[in-house]
Coordinates of N, CA and C in Angstrom, one line a residue:
M1 N 48.5 8.7 -25.1 CA 48.2 8.5 -23.8 C 48.3 9.6 -22.9
N2 N 47.6 10.6 -21.8 CA 47.6 11.4 -21.0 C 48.9 10.9 -20.4
A3 N 49.8 12.1 -19.9 CA 51.1 12.4 -19.3 C 50.8 11.6 -18.0
S4 N 49.7 12.0 -17.3 CA 49.2 11.9 -15.9 C 48.7 10.5 -15.9
F5 N 47.6 10.2 -16.8 CA 47.3 8.7 -16.5 C 48.6 7.5 -16.9
E6 N 49.4 7.9 -17.8 CA 50.8 7.2 -17.5 C 51.7 6.7 -16.7
E7 N 51.3 8.0 -16.2 CA 52.3 7.8 -14.5 C 51.0 7.3 -13.5
K8 N 50.4 7.1 -13.8 CA 49.7 6.3 -12.4 C 49.3 5.1 -12.6
K9 N 49.4 4.4 -14.2 CA 49.4 3.3 -14.7 C 51.0 2.5 -14.7
I10 N 51.6 3.3 -14.3 CA 53.0 2.8 -14.1 C 53.4 2.6 -12.6
S11 N 52.3 3.9 -11.9 CA 53.0 3.6 -10.7 C 52.0 2.4 -10.1
L12 N 51.1 2.0 -10.8 CA 49.7 0.8 -10.7 C 50.8 -0.6 -11.1
Y13 N 51.6 -0.7 -12.0 CA 52.4 -1.9 -12.2 C 53.5 -2.1 -11.3
K14 N 54.4 -0.8 -10.7 CA 55.4 -1.1 -9.8 C 54.7 -1.6 -8.5
Q15 N 53.7 -1.1 -8.0 CA 53.3 -1.5 -7.0 C 53.1 -3.0 -7.1
Q16 N 51.6 -3.6 -8.0 CA 51.7 -5.0 -8.5 C 53.1 -5.8 -8.3
L17 N 54.3 -5.3 -9.1 CA 55.3 -6.4 -8.9 C 56.0 -6.2 -7.6
T18 N 55.9 -5.3 -6.8 CA 56.7 -5.1 -5.6 C 55.2 -6.3 -4.4
A19 N 54.4 -6.5 -5.2 CA 53.3 -7.0 -4.5 C 53.8 -8.7 -4.8
I20 N 53.6 -9.4 -6.1 CA 54.1 -10.3 -6.7 C 55.3 -11.1 -6.2
Y21 N 56.6 -9.9 -6.2 CA 57.9 -10.5 -5.7 C 58.3 -10.5 -4.3
A22 N 57.6 -10.2 -3.9 CA 57.4 -9.8 -2.5 C 58.6 -10.6 -1.6
D23 N 58.6 -11.6 -2.1 CA 59.2 -12.3 -1.1 C 60.6 -12.8 -1.8
S24 N 60.7 -11.7 -3.1 CA 62.3 -11.9 -3.4 C 63.2 -11.0 -3.0
G25 N 62.7 -9.8 -2.0 CA 63.8 -9.3 -1.5 C 63.5 -7.8 -2.6
I26 N 62.5 -7.2 -3.1 CA 62.8 -6.1 -4.2 C 63.1 -5.1 -3.0
I27 N 63.9 -4.4 -3.4 CA 65.0 -3.1 -3.0 C 63.8 -2.3 -3.2
Q28 N 64.0 -1.9 -5.2 CA 63.2 -0.9 -5.7 C 62.9 -1.6 -7.6
V29 N 61.6 -0.7 -7.7 CA 60.9 -1.3 -9.2 C 61.2 0.3 -10.6
F30 N 62.3 -0.4 -11.0 CA 62.9 0.4 -12.2 C 61.5 0.4 -13.5
H31 N 61.6 1.7 -13.8 CA 60.9 1.9 -15.3 C 61.3 3.2 -16.2
G32 N 61.0 2.5 -17.9 CA 61.5 3.8 -18.4 C 63.5 4.4 -18.1
E33 N 63.1 5.8 -18.6 CA 64.4 6.4 -18.0 C 65.5 5.8 -16.7
E34 N 64.8 5.1 -15.7 CA 64.9 4.8 -15.2 C 65.8 3.3 -15.1
L35 N 65.8 2.7 -16.5 CA 66.3 1.9 -16.8 C 68.0 2.2 -17.4
E36 N 67.8 3.3 -18.1 CA 68.1 3.8 -19.1 C 69.8 3.4 -19.2
V37 N 71.2 3.5 -18.2 CA 72.1 2.9 -17.6 C 72.1 1.4 -17.8
Y38 N 70.9 0.8 -17.7 CA 71.1 -0.7 -17.8 C 71.2 -1.0 -19.0
W39 N 70.0 -0.1 -19.9 CA 70.0 -0.9 -20.8 C 71.3 -0.6 -21.8
K40 N 71.8 1.0 -21.3 CA 73.2 0.9 -22.2 C 74.3 -0.1 -21.9
Y41 N 74.3 -0.3 -20.9 CA 75.5 -1.2 -20.1 C 75.5 -2.4 -21.1
N42 N 74.0 -3.0 -21.1 CA 73.6 -4.0 -22.2 C 73.4 -4.3 -23.4
Q43 N 73.4 -3.0 -23.8 CA 73.8 -3.4 -25.4 C 75.1 -2.6 -25.8
R44 N 76.2 -1.8 -24.8 CA 77.4 -2.2 -25.1 C 77.8 -3.5 -25.4
K45 N 77.9 -4.1 -23.8 CA 78.5 -5.3 -23.3 C 78.2 -6.7 -24.3
S46 N 76.7 -6.3 -24.7 CA 76.1 -7.2 -25.6 C 77.0 -7.9 -27.1
L47 N 77.7 -6.3 -27.7 CA 78.1 -6.2 -28.4 C 79.9 -6.7 -28.6
A48 N 80.1 -6.5 -27.3 CA 81.7 -7.0 -27.3 C 81.7 -8.1 -27.3
S49 N 82.9 -8.2 -28.2 CA 83.5 -9.8 -28.5 C 84.3 -10.3 -27.7
S50 N 84.5 -9.8 -26.3 CA 84.6 -10.5 -25.1 C 83.9 -11.5 -24.2
V51 N 82.7 -11.0 -24.7 CA 81.5 -12.0 -24.0 C 81.7 -13.0 -24.6
E52 N 81.2 -14.0 -23.4 CA 80.7 -15.6 -23.6 C 79.7 -16.1 -24.4
R53 N 79.6 -16.7 -25.4 CA 78.3 -16.5 -25.7 C 77.7 -18.3 -26.8
K54 N 77.0 -18.4 -26.1 CA 76.3 -20.1 -26.4 C 75.0 -19.7 -27.0
A55 N 75.0 -20.5 -28.4 CA 73.7 -20.1 -29.2 C 73.3 -21.5 -29.2
Y56 N 71.7 -21.4 -30.0 CA 70.8 -22.4 -29.5 C 69.9 -22.3 -30.7
S57 N 70.4 -22.8 -32.0 CA 69.7 -22.6 -32.8 C 67.8 -23.2 -33.5
Y58 N 66.8 -22.7 -33.8 CA 65.9 -23.3 -33.8 C 65.8 -23.2 -35.5
Y59 N 66.5 -23.0 -36.0 CA 66.2 -22.8 -37.8 C 67.2 -23.7 -38.9
D60 N 66.5 -25.2 -39.1 CA 67.2 -25.5 -40.2 C 67.3 -25.1 -41.2
S61 N 68.4 -25.0 -41.5 CA 68.8 -24.1 -42.9 C 68.9 -25.0 -44.0
A62 N 68.8 -26.7 -44.1 CA 69.1 -27.6 -45.0 C 67.7 -27.7 -45.4
K63 N 66.7 -27.5 -44.4 CA 65.1 -27.1 -44.9 C 64.6 -25.9 -45.1
H64 N 65.2 -25.2 -44.3 CA 64.5 -23.6 -44.4 C 63.7 -23.3 -43.9
V65 N 63.7 -24.3 -42.6 CA 62.1 -24.2 -42.2 C 62.7 -23.6 -40.5
Y66 N 62.0 -23.2 -39.9 CA 61.8 -22.5 -38.4 C 61.5 -24.2 -37.7
L67 N 62.2 -24.5 -36.3 CA 61.3 -25.7 -35.8 C 61.3 -25.1 -34.9
D68 N 60.2 -26.4 -33.8 CA 60.1 -25.3 -32.6 C 60.7 -25.0 -31.7
K69 N 61.0 -24.0 -30.4 CA 61.6 -23.3 -30.2 C 61.7 -24.6 -28.8
G70 N 60.8 -25.0 -28.2 CA 60.6 -25.3 -26.9 C 62.3 -26.0 -26.6
E71 N 62.8 -26.8 -27.6 CA 63.7 -27.7 -26.6 C 65.3 -27.1 -26.8
P72 N 65.7 -25.8 -27.8 CA 66.7 -25.2 -27.9 C 66.5 -24.2 -26.7
Y73 N 65.1 -23.8 -26.2 CA 65.3 -22.6 -25.6 C 65.1 -23.2 -23.8
A74 N 65.4 -24.5 -23.9 CA 65.0 -25.0 -22.8 C 66.7 -25.5 -21.9
K75 N 67.2 -25.5 -23.1 CA 68.8 -25.8 -23.2 C 69.4 -24.3 -22.6
A76 N 69.1 -23.7 -23.3 CA 69.1 -22.3 -23.4 C 69.3 -21.6 -21.8
K77 N 68.2 -21.6 -21.5 CA 67.3 -21.6 -19.7 C 68.4 -22.4 -19.1
A78 N 68.9 -23.5 -19.0 CA 69.6 -24.7 -18.2 C 71.1 -24.1 -18.0
Y79 N 71.6 -23.3 -19.2 CA 72.6 -22.6 -19.4 C 73.0 -21.4 -18.4
F80 N 71.5 -20.6 -19.3 CA 71.5 -19.1 -18.4 C 71.6 -19.5 -16.6
L81 N 70.8 -20.2 -16.4 CA 70.6 -20.7 -14.6 C 71.8 -21.5 -14.3
A82 N 73.2 -22.3 -15.1 CA 73.7 -23.0 -14.7 C 75.3 -21.7 -14.2
N83 N 74.7 -20.8 -15.0 CA 75.7 -19.6 -15.2 C 75.2 -18.0 -14.3
R84 N 74.6 -18.3 -13.7 CA 74.2 -17.3 -12.3 C 75.3 -17.2 -10.9
S85 N 76.2 -18.5 -11.4 CA 76.9 -18.0 -10.6 C 78.0 -16.7 -10.7
I86 N 77.9 -16.2 -11.7 CA 78.7 -15.3 -11.5 C 78.8 -14.1 -11.3
F87 N 77.9 -13.9 -10.8 CA 76.8 -13.3 -9.6 C 76.7 -13.7 -7.9
S88 N 77.3 -13.2 -7.0 CA 77.0 -13.6 -5.4 C 76.2 -13.2 -4.8
K89 N 75.9 -13.9 -4.2 CA 75.0 -13.9 -2.7 C 74.5 -13.0 -2.1
G90 N 73.7 -12.2 -2.1 CA 73.5 -10.4 -1.9 C 73.6 -9.2 -2.5
E91 N 74.5 -9.7 -3.7 CA 75.1 -8.8 -4.4 C 73.6 -7.9 -5.3
V92 N 73.8 -6.7 -5.4 CA 72.4 -5.8 -6.0 C 72.3 -6.4 -7.5
V93 N 71.4 -6.7 -7.9 CA 71.4 -7.0 -9.3 C 69.9 -6.5 -9.6
I94 N 69.5 -5.9 -11.4 CA 68.7 -6.1 -11.8 C 68.5 -6.8 -12.9
F95 N 66.6 -7.7 -12.3 CA 66.3 -8.6 -12.9 C 65.3 -7.7 -14.3
F96 N 65.5 -8.2 -15.6 CA 64.8 -7.1 -16.2 C 63.1 -8.1 -16.1
L97 N 62.3 -7.5 -16.7 CA 61.0 -8.5 -17.1 C 60.0 -7.6 -18.0
L98 N 59.2 -8.2 -18.3 CA 58.5 -7.8 -19.3 C 57.0 -7.8 -18.8
F99 N 56.5 -6.7 -18.2 CA 55.1 -7.2 -17.5 C 53.7 -5.6 -18.1
K100 N 52.7 -6.8 -18.0 CA 51.5 -6.3 -18.9 C 52.1 -4.5 -20.6
G101 N 52.9 -5.6 -21.1 CA 53.5 -4.8 -22.3 C 54.5 -3.9 -22.5
E102 N 54.9 -3.2 -20.5 CA 55.9 -2.3 -20.1 C 56.9 -3.2 -20.0
Y103 N 58.7 -2.7 -20.1 CA 59.5 -3.2 -19.4 C 59.9 -2.5 -17.8
F104 N 60.2 -3.2 -17.1 CA 60.9 -2.9 -15.9 C 62.0 -3.4 -15.7
G105 N 62.5 -3.0 -14.3 CA 63.8 -3.6 -13.7 C 63.6 -3.8 -12.1
L106 N 63.5 -5.1 -11.8 CA 63.5 -5.5 -9.9 C 64.8 -5.3 -9.9
K107 N 65.0 -4.2 -8.7 CA 66.7 -4.2 -7.9 C 66.0 -4.9 -6.7
L108 N 66.9 -6.2 -7.0 CA 67.4 -6.9 -5.2 C 68.4 -7.5 -5.2
L109 N 68.2 -7.8 -3.9 CA 69.6 -9.2 -3.6 C 69.9 -10.2 -4.3
F110 N 70.6 -10.6 -4.9 CA 70.6 -12.3 -5.4 C 70.7 -12.5 -4.7
D111 N 69.2 -13.9 -5.1 CA 70.0 -15.7 -4.6 C 69.6 -16.1 -5.7
K112 N 70.5 -17.1 -5.7 CA 70.3 -18.1 -6.6 C 69.0 -19.1 -6.9
E113 N 68.3 -19.3 -6.1 CA 67.0 -19.8 -5.9 C 66.2 -19.1 -6.1
E114 N 66.0 -18.0 -6.0 CA 65.1 -17.0 -6.4 C 64.3 -16.4 -7.9
I115 N 66.3 -16.1 -8.1 CA 66.5 -15.8 -9.5 C 66.0 -17.4 -10.3
A116 N 65.8 -18.2 -9.6 CA 65.4 -19.7 -10.4 C 64.0 -19.8 -10.9
K117 N 63.2 -19.5 -9.7 CA 62.0 -19.2 -9.2 C 61.4 -17.7 -10.4
M118 N 62.2 -16.7 -10.1 CA 61.7 -15.4 -11.2 C 61.9 -15.8 -12.6
T119 N 62.7 -16.8 -13.1 CA 62.5 -16.8 -14.6 C 61.8 -18.0 -14.8
T120 N 61.5 -18.9 -13.9 CA 60.3 -19.8 -14.3 C 59.3 -19.1 -14.4
N121 N 58.8 -18.0 -14.1 CA 57.5 -17.0 -14.0 C 57.5 -16.3 -14.7
H122 N 58.8 -15.7 -16.0 CA 58.8 -14.8 -16.2 C 59.1 -14.8 -18.1
Q123 N 58.8 -13.9 -19.0 CA 58.8 -14.2 -20.4 C 59.6 -15.0 -20.7
V124 N 60.0 -15.2 -21.9 CA 61.1 -16.0 -22.9 C 62.5 -14.7 -22.3
D125 N 62.5 -14.0 -22.8 CA 64.1 -13.2 -22.1 C 64.0 -12.7 -20.9
L126 N 65.4 -12.7 -20.9 CA 66.2 -13.1 -19.9 C 67.1 -12.2 -19.5
L127 N 67.2 -10.9 -18.5 CA 68.2 -10.2 -18.6 C 68.7 -10.0 -17.0
L128 N 69.9 -10.1 -16.9 CA 70.3 -9.6 -15.0 C 71.5 -9.5 -15.6
I129 N 71.6 -8.0 -14.6 CA 72.4 -6.7 -14.8 C 72.8 -6.5 -12.9
N130 N 74.4 -6.7 -12.9 CA 74.7 -6.1 -11.2 C 74.7 -4.4 -11.7
E131 N 74.4 -3.8 -10.3 CA 73.9 -2.7 -10.2 C 75.6 -2.1 -10.2
D132 N 76.6 -2.5 -10.1 CA 78.0 -1.9 -10.2 C 78.1 -2.2 -12.1
L133 N 77.1 -2.6 -12.5 CA 77.6 -2.6 -14.4 C 78.9 -3.4 -14.6
T134 N 79.0 -4.5 -14.1 CA 80.2 -5.3 -14.3 C 80.2 -7.0 -14.8
K135 N 78.4 -6.7 -14.6 CA 78.5 -8.8 -14.7 C 77.0 -8.2 -15.5
L136 N 77.1 -9.3 -16.3 CA 75.6 -9.2 -17.5 C 75.2 -10.7 -17.9
L137 N 73.9 -11.5 -17.6 CA 73.9 -12.5 -18.1 C 72.8 -11.9 -18.7
G138 N 72.3 -12.2 -19.8 CA 70.9 -12.4 -20.3 C 70.7 -13.5 -21.6
L139 N 69.6 -14.1 -22.1 CA 69.3 -15.1 -22.7 C 67.9 -13.8 -23.1
D140 N 68.7 -14.3 -25.3 CA 67.5 -13.6 -26.0 C 67.6 -14.4 -27.2
I141 N 66.1 -14.1 -27.4 CA 65.3 -14.5 -28.6 C 65.8 -13.9 -30.0
L142 N 66.9 -14.6 -31.0 CA 67.3 -13.6 -32.1 C 66.2 -14.8 -33.0
E143 N 66.9 -13.9 -33.8 CA 65.4 -14.6 -35.6 C 65.9 -15.5 -35.5
Y144 N 67.1 -16.7 -35.7 CA 67.2 -17.4 -36.0 C 67.9 -18.8 -34.8
T145 N 68.1 -17.9 -33.5 CA 69.0 -18.8 -32.2 C 68.7 -17.7 -31.5
I146 N 68.3 -18.9 -30.4 CA 68.4 -18.0 -28.6 C 69.9 -18.4 -28.4
E147 N 70.1 -17.5 -27.8 CA 71.6 -16.9 -27.4 C 71.5 -16.4 -26.3
V148 N 72.8 -16.9 -25.8 CA 73.0 -16.7 -23.7 C 74.2 -15.8 -24.0
I149 N 74.2 -15.0 -23.2 CA 75.4 -14.1 -23.1 C 76.1 -13.8 -21.5
V150 N 76.9 -14.2 -21.8 CA 77.7 -13.9 -19.6 C 78.9 -13.1 -20.0
G151 N 78.8 -11.9 -19.4 CA 79.6 -11.2 -19.2 C 80.5 -10.7 -18.1
T152 N 81.7 -10.0 -17.5 CA 82.2 -9.7 -16.7 C 83.4 -9.0 -16.5
K153 N 83.3 -8.1 -16.0 CA 84.4 -7.2 -16.1 C 85.2 -6.9 -16.4
E154 N 86.2 -8.6 -15.9 CA 87.4 -9.2 -16.5 C 87.5 -9.4 -17.9
D155 N 85.9 -9.4 -19.0 CA 86.4 -9.4 -20.4 C 86.8 -7.9 -20.9
E156 N 85.9 -6.6 -20.0 CA 86.5 -5.5 -20.6 C 87.7 -5.4 -20.5
E157 N 88.2 -5.8 -19.1 CA 89.8 -5.7 -19.1 C 90.8 -6.0 -19.7
D158 N 90.3 -7.7 -20.9 CA 91.4 -7.6 -21.2 C 91.0 -7.4 -22.5
T159 N 89.6 -6.7 -23.1 CA 89.9 -6.2 -24.1 C 90.7 -5.0 -24.4
A160 N 90.5 -3.8 -23.0 CA 91.1 -3.0 -22.9 C 92.9 -3.5 -23.1
K161 N 93.2 -4.7 -22.6 CA 94.5 -4.8 -22.4 C 94.9 -5.2 -23.8
S162 N 94.3 -5.2 -24.6 CA 94.5 -6.4 -26.1 C 94.7 -4.9 -26.5
N163 N 93.6 -3.8 -26.6 CA 94.0 -2.7 -27.6 C 95.2 -1.7 -27.3

């Protein structure tokens, strides 16, 4: 795809996202390289042994069959929403979403209710990172489970102390 066309498309998508989530207090919309520092933090933090993980299986190993994801996903999403309290009201966060086949990050001021509304209108994978890169809340659908990851800076400090 031609670079100029791609830039125009992404610019249009950013405008559309700004309009869709205008009531959510969006500060900025990120895409591509603008999200790189947050993706790297997510990758590093997600692999840390110190993060809290909760998995919800949708695979029956006794029968070797995949189950309906509906019930475990609902439980995982409820757990995700219950852990929003790691963020403070008004804290600057990046909310990741897939929009028309492209990943974007919505930079906004954290509000529990707004995040709850945004997750209801959102795709299945959820990721929320604070701008300071000290807190992460993610919900990922993996091969056999749906995993919720909760990580804070204290997790990293505990890891550093134990090394």
